[in-house]
Short mmCIF file of C-alpha atoms in Angstrom, two decimals:
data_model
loop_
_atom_site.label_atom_id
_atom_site.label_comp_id
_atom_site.label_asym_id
_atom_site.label_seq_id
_atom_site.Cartn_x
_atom_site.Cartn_y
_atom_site.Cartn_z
CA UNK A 136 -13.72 10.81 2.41
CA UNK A 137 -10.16 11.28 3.32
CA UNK A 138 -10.79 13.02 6.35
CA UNK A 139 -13.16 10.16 7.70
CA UNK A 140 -10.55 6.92 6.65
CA UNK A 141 -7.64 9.51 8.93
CA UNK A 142 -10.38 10.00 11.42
CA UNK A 143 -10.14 14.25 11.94
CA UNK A 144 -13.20 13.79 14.26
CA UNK A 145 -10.75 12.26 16.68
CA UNK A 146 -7.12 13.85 15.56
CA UNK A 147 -7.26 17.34 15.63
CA UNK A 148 -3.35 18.31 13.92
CA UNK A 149 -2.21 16.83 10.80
CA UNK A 150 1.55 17.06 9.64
CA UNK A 151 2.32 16.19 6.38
CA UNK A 152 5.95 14.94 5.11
CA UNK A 153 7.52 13.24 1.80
CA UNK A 154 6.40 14.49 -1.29
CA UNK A 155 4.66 14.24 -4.98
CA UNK A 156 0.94 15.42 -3.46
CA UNK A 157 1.55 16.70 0.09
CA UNK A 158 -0.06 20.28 -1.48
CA UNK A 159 -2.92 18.40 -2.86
CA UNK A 160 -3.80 16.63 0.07
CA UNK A 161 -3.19 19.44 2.17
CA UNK A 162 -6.29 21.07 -0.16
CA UNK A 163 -8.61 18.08 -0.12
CA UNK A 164 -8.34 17.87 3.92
CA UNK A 165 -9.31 21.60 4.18
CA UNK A 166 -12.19 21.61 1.71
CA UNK A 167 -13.68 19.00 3.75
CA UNK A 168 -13.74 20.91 6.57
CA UNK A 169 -13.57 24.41 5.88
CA UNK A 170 -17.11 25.50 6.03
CA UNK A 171 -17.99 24.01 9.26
CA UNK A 172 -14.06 23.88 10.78
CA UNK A 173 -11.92 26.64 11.87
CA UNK A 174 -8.23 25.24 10.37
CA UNK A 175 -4.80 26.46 10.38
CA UNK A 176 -2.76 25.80 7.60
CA UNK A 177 0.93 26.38 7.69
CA UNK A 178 4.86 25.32 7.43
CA UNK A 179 7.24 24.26 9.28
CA UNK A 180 9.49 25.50 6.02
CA UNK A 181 8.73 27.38 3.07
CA UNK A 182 5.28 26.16 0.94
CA UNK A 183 3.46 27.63 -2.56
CA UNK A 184 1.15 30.02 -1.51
CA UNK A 185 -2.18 28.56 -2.20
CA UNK A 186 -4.98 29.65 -5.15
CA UNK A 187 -6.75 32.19 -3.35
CA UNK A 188 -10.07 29.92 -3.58
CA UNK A 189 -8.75 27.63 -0.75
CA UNK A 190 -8.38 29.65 1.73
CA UNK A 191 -10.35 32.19 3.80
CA UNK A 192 -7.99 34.47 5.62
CA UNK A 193 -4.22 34.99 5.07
CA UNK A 194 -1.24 37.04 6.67
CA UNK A 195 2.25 36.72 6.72
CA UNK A 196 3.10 38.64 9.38
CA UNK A 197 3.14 36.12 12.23
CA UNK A 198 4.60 37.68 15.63
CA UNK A 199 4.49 36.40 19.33
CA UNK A 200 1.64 38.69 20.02
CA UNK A 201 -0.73 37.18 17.64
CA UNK A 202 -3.93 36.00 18.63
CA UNK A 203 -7.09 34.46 16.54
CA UNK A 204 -9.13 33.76 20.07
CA UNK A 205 -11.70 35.89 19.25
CA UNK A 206 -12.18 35.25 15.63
CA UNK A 207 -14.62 31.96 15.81
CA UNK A 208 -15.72 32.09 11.96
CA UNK A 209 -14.80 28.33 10.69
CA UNK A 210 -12.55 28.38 7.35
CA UNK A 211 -9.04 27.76 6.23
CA UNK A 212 -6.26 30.30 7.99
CA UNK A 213 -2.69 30.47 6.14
CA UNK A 214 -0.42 32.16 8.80
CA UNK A 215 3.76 32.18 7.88
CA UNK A 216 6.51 34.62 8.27
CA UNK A 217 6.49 36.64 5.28
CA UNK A 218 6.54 35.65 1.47
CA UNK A 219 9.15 36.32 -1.81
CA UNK A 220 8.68 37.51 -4.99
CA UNK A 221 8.01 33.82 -6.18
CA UNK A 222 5.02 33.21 -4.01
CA UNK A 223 6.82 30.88 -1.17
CA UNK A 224 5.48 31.09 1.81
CA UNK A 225 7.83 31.42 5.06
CA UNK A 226 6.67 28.88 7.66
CA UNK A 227 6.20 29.14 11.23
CA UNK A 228 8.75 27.46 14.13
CA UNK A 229 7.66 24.25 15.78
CA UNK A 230 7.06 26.72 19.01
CA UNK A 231 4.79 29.02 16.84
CA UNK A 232 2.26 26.31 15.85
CA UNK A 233 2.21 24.97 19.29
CA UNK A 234 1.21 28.09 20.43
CA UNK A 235 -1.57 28.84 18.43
CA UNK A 236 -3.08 25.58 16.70
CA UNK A 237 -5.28 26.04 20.25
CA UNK A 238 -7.45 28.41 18.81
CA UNK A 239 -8.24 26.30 15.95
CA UNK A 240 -10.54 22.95 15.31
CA UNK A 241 -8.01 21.38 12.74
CA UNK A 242 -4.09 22.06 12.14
CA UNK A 243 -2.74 21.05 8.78
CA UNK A 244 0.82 21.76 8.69
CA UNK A 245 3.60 21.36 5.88
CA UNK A 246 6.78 19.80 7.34
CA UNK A 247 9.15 19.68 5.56
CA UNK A 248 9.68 20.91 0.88
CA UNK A 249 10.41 19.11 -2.06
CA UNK A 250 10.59 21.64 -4.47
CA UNK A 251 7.85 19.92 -6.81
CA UNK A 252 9.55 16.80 -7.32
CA UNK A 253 7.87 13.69 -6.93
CA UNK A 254 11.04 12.44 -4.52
CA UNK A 255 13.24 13.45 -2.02
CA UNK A 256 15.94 12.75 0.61
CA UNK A 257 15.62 14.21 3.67
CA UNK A 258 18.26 16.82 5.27
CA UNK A 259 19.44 16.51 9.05
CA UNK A 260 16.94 19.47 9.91
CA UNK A 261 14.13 18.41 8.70
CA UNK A 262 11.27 17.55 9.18
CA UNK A 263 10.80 19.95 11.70
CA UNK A 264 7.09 18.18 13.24
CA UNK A 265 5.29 20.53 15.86
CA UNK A 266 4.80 18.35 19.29
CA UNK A 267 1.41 19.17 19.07
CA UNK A 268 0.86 16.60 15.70
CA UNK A 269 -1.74 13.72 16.48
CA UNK A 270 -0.93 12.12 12.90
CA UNK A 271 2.44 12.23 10.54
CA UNK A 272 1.26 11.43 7.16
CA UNK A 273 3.86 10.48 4.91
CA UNK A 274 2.71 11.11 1.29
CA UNK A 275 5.06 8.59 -1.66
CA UNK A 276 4.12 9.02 -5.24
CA UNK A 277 3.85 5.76 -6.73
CA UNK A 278 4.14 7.08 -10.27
CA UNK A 279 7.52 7.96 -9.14
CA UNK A 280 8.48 4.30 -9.91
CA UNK A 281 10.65 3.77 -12.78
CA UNK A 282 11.67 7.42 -13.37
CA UNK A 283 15.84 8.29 -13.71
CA UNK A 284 17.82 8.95 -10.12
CA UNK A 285 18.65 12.51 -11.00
CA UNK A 286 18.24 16.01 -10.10
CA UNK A 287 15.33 16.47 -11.93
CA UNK A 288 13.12 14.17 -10.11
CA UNK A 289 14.45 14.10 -7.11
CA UNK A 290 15.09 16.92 -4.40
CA UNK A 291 18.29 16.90 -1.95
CA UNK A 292 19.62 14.05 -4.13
CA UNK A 293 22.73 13.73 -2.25
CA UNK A 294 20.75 12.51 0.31
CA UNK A 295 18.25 10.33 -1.48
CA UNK A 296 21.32 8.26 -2.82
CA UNK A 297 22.71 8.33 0.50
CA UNK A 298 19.81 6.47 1.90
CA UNK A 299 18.46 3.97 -0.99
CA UNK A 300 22.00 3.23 -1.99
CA UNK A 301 21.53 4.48 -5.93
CA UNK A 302 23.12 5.92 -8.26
CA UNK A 303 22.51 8.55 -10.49
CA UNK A 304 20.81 7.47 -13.63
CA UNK A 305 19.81 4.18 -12.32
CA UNK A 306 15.88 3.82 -12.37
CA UNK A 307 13.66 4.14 -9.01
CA UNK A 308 12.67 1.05 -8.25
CA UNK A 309 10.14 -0.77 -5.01
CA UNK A 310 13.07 -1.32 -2.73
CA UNK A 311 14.49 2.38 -3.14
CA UNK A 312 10.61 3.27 -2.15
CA UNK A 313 10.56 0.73 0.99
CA UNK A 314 13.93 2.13 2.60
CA UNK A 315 12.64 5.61 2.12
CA UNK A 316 9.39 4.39 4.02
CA UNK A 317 11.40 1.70 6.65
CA UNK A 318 14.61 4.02 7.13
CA UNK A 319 15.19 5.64 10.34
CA UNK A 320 16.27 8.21 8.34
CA UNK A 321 13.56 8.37 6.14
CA UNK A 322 9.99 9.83 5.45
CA UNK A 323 9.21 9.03 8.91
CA UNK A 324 12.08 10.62 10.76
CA UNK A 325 11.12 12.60 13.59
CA UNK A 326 7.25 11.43 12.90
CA UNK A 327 4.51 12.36 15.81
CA UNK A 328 1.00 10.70 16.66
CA UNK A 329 0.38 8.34 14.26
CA UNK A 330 2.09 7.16 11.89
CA UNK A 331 0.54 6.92 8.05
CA UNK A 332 1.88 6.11 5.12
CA UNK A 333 -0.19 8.12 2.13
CA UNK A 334 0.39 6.13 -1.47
CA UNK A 335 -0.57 8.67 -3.52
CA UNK A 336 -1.46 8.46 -7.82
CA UNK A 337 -2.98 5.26 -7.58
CA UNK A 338 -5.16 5.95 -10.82
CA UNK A 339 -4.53 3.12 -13.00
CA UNK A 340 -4.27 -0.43 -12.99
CA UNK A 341 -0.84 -0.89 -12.82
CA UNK A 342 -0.68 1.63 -10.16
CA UNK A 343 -2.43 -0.44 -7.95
CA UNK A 344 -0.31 -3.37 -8.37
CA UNK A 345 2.85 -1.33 -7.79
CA UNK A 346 1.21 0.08 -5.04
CA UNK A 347 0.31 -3.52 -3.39
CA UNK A 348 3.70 -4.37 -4.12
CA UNK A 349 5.85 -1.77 -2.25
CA UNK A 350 2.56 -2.61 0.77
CA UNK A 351 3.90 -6.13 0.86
CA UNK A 352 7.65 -4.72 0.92
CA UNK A 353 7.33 -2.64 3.59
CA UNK A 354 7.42 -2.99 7.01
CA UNK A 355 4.58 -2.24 8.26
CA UNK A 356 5.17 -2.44 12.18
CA UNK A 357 6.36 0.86 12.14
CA UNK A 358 3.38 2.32 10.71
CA UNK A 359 -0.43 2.40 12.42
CA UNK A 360 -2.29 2.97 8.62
CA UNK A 361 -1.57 2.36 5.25
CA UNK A 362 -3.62 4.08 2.64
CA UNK A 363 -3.96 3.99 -0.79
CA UNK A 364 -5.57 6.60 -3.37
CA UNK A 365 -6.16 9.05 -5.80
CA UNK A 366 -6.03 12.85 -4.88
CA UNK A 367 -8.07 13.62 -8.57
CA UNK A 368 -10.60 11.02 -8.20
CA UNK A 369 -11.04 11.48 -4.72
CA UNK A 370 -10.58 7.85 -3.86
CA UNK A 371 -8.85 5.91 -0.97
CA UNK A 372 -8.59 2.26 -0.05
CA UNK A 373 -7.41 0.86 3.52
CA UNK A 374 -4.75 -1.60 2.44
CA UNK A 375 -3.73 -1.65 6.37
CA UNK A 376 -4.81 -0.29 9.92
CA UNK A 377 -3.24 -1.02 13.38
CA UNK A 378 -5.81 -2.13 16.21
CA UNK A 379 -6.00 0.66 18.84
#
């Protein structure tokens, strides 16, 4: 289980950057835990609010007064700021989570938003990572591989072609993938805890060779885990792990 190979027994608050499957694996972390776990689930920026089937308790009506102490029932908590017409969620502030993800077992928090797409480049703002994260998973959809440098794919892709020095209409290719991962300025920018990189849509052969490739492209120094999977087959494969 996913939760076992990222080691939740041991690291409490999970933040979640990059895109194509952070929503996804936000769900298969909580439905782990959620009937023995009390977890918070959240944003650090604006999220889809969730099928009401995956969580327990909601409320968008966060305020400095709030407090959960008492309420010791485990299951998944969705506290933001208020919600729109379309369903997004309003996040919490960095100082918000770190107030509260006391009262809970687990904190799974959104960090940054990518609109759906299965790429993105990354604004000077964000991520915006609570200080209380003990692992910064960076989630990279391998399937993006091949598909058109454009606005449809791709979210804030001013800054996507800033970083992997594209172009629009140009094809996505393993090296675009590694600078996202290796960049400063990348999916790991202002990362806390632990650092893992999530390779996500691994599902078919040729998935897991493009998947081994951009492994062997990146550098991997930077990270502490590399993991491989499938979020629909519930499947994951350690293709690296940093000795404590």
């Amino acid at each position: 289980m996913l939760y076992e190979i990222l080691k939740l027994d041991k690291y409490r608050n999970v933040s979640l950057v990059g895109a194509g499957g952070k929503t996804t694996l936000i769900n298969q972390l909580t439905e782990s835990l959620r009937k023995k776990k009390k977890i918070l689930v959240s944003s650090t920026t604006t999220f889809i609010k969730p099928d009401i089937t995956m969580y327990d308790f909601i409320d968008y009506d966060y305020n400095a007064d709030y407090d959960l102490g008492s309420v010791d029932r485990p299951g998944v908590y969705i506290i933001g700021r208020g919600k729109n017409l379309e369903d997004l969620v309003f996040g919490l502030t960095n100082e918000d989570i770190e107030s509260i993800s006391g009262e809970f077992d687990h904190a799974v928090i959104e960090c940054d938003f990518s609109n759906g797409r299965p790429l993105k480049g990354f604004r000077e703002s964000e991520p915006k990572i609570p200080a209380t994260t003990d692992i910064t998973v960076g989630v990279m959809d391998i399937q993006s591989l091949g598909l058109l440098v454009n606005a449809t794919n791709i979210h804030h892709l001013d800054k996507f072609l800033e970083l992997t020095e594209s172009a629009i209409g140009s094809l996505v290719t393993i090296q675009h993938l590694a600078k996202i991962v290796d960049d400063d300025d990348g999916l790991f920018k202002n990362a806390v805890g632990k650092r893992v990189l999530y390779i996500n849509k691994v599902e078919k052969e040729v998935d897991q060779a493009l998947a081994l490739s951009l492994f062997e492209t990146i550098d991997v120094s930077k990270l502490d885990m590399v993991v491989e999977g499938s979020l629909i087959e519930n499947r994951y494969f350690v293709l690296y792990e940093k000795g404590d």
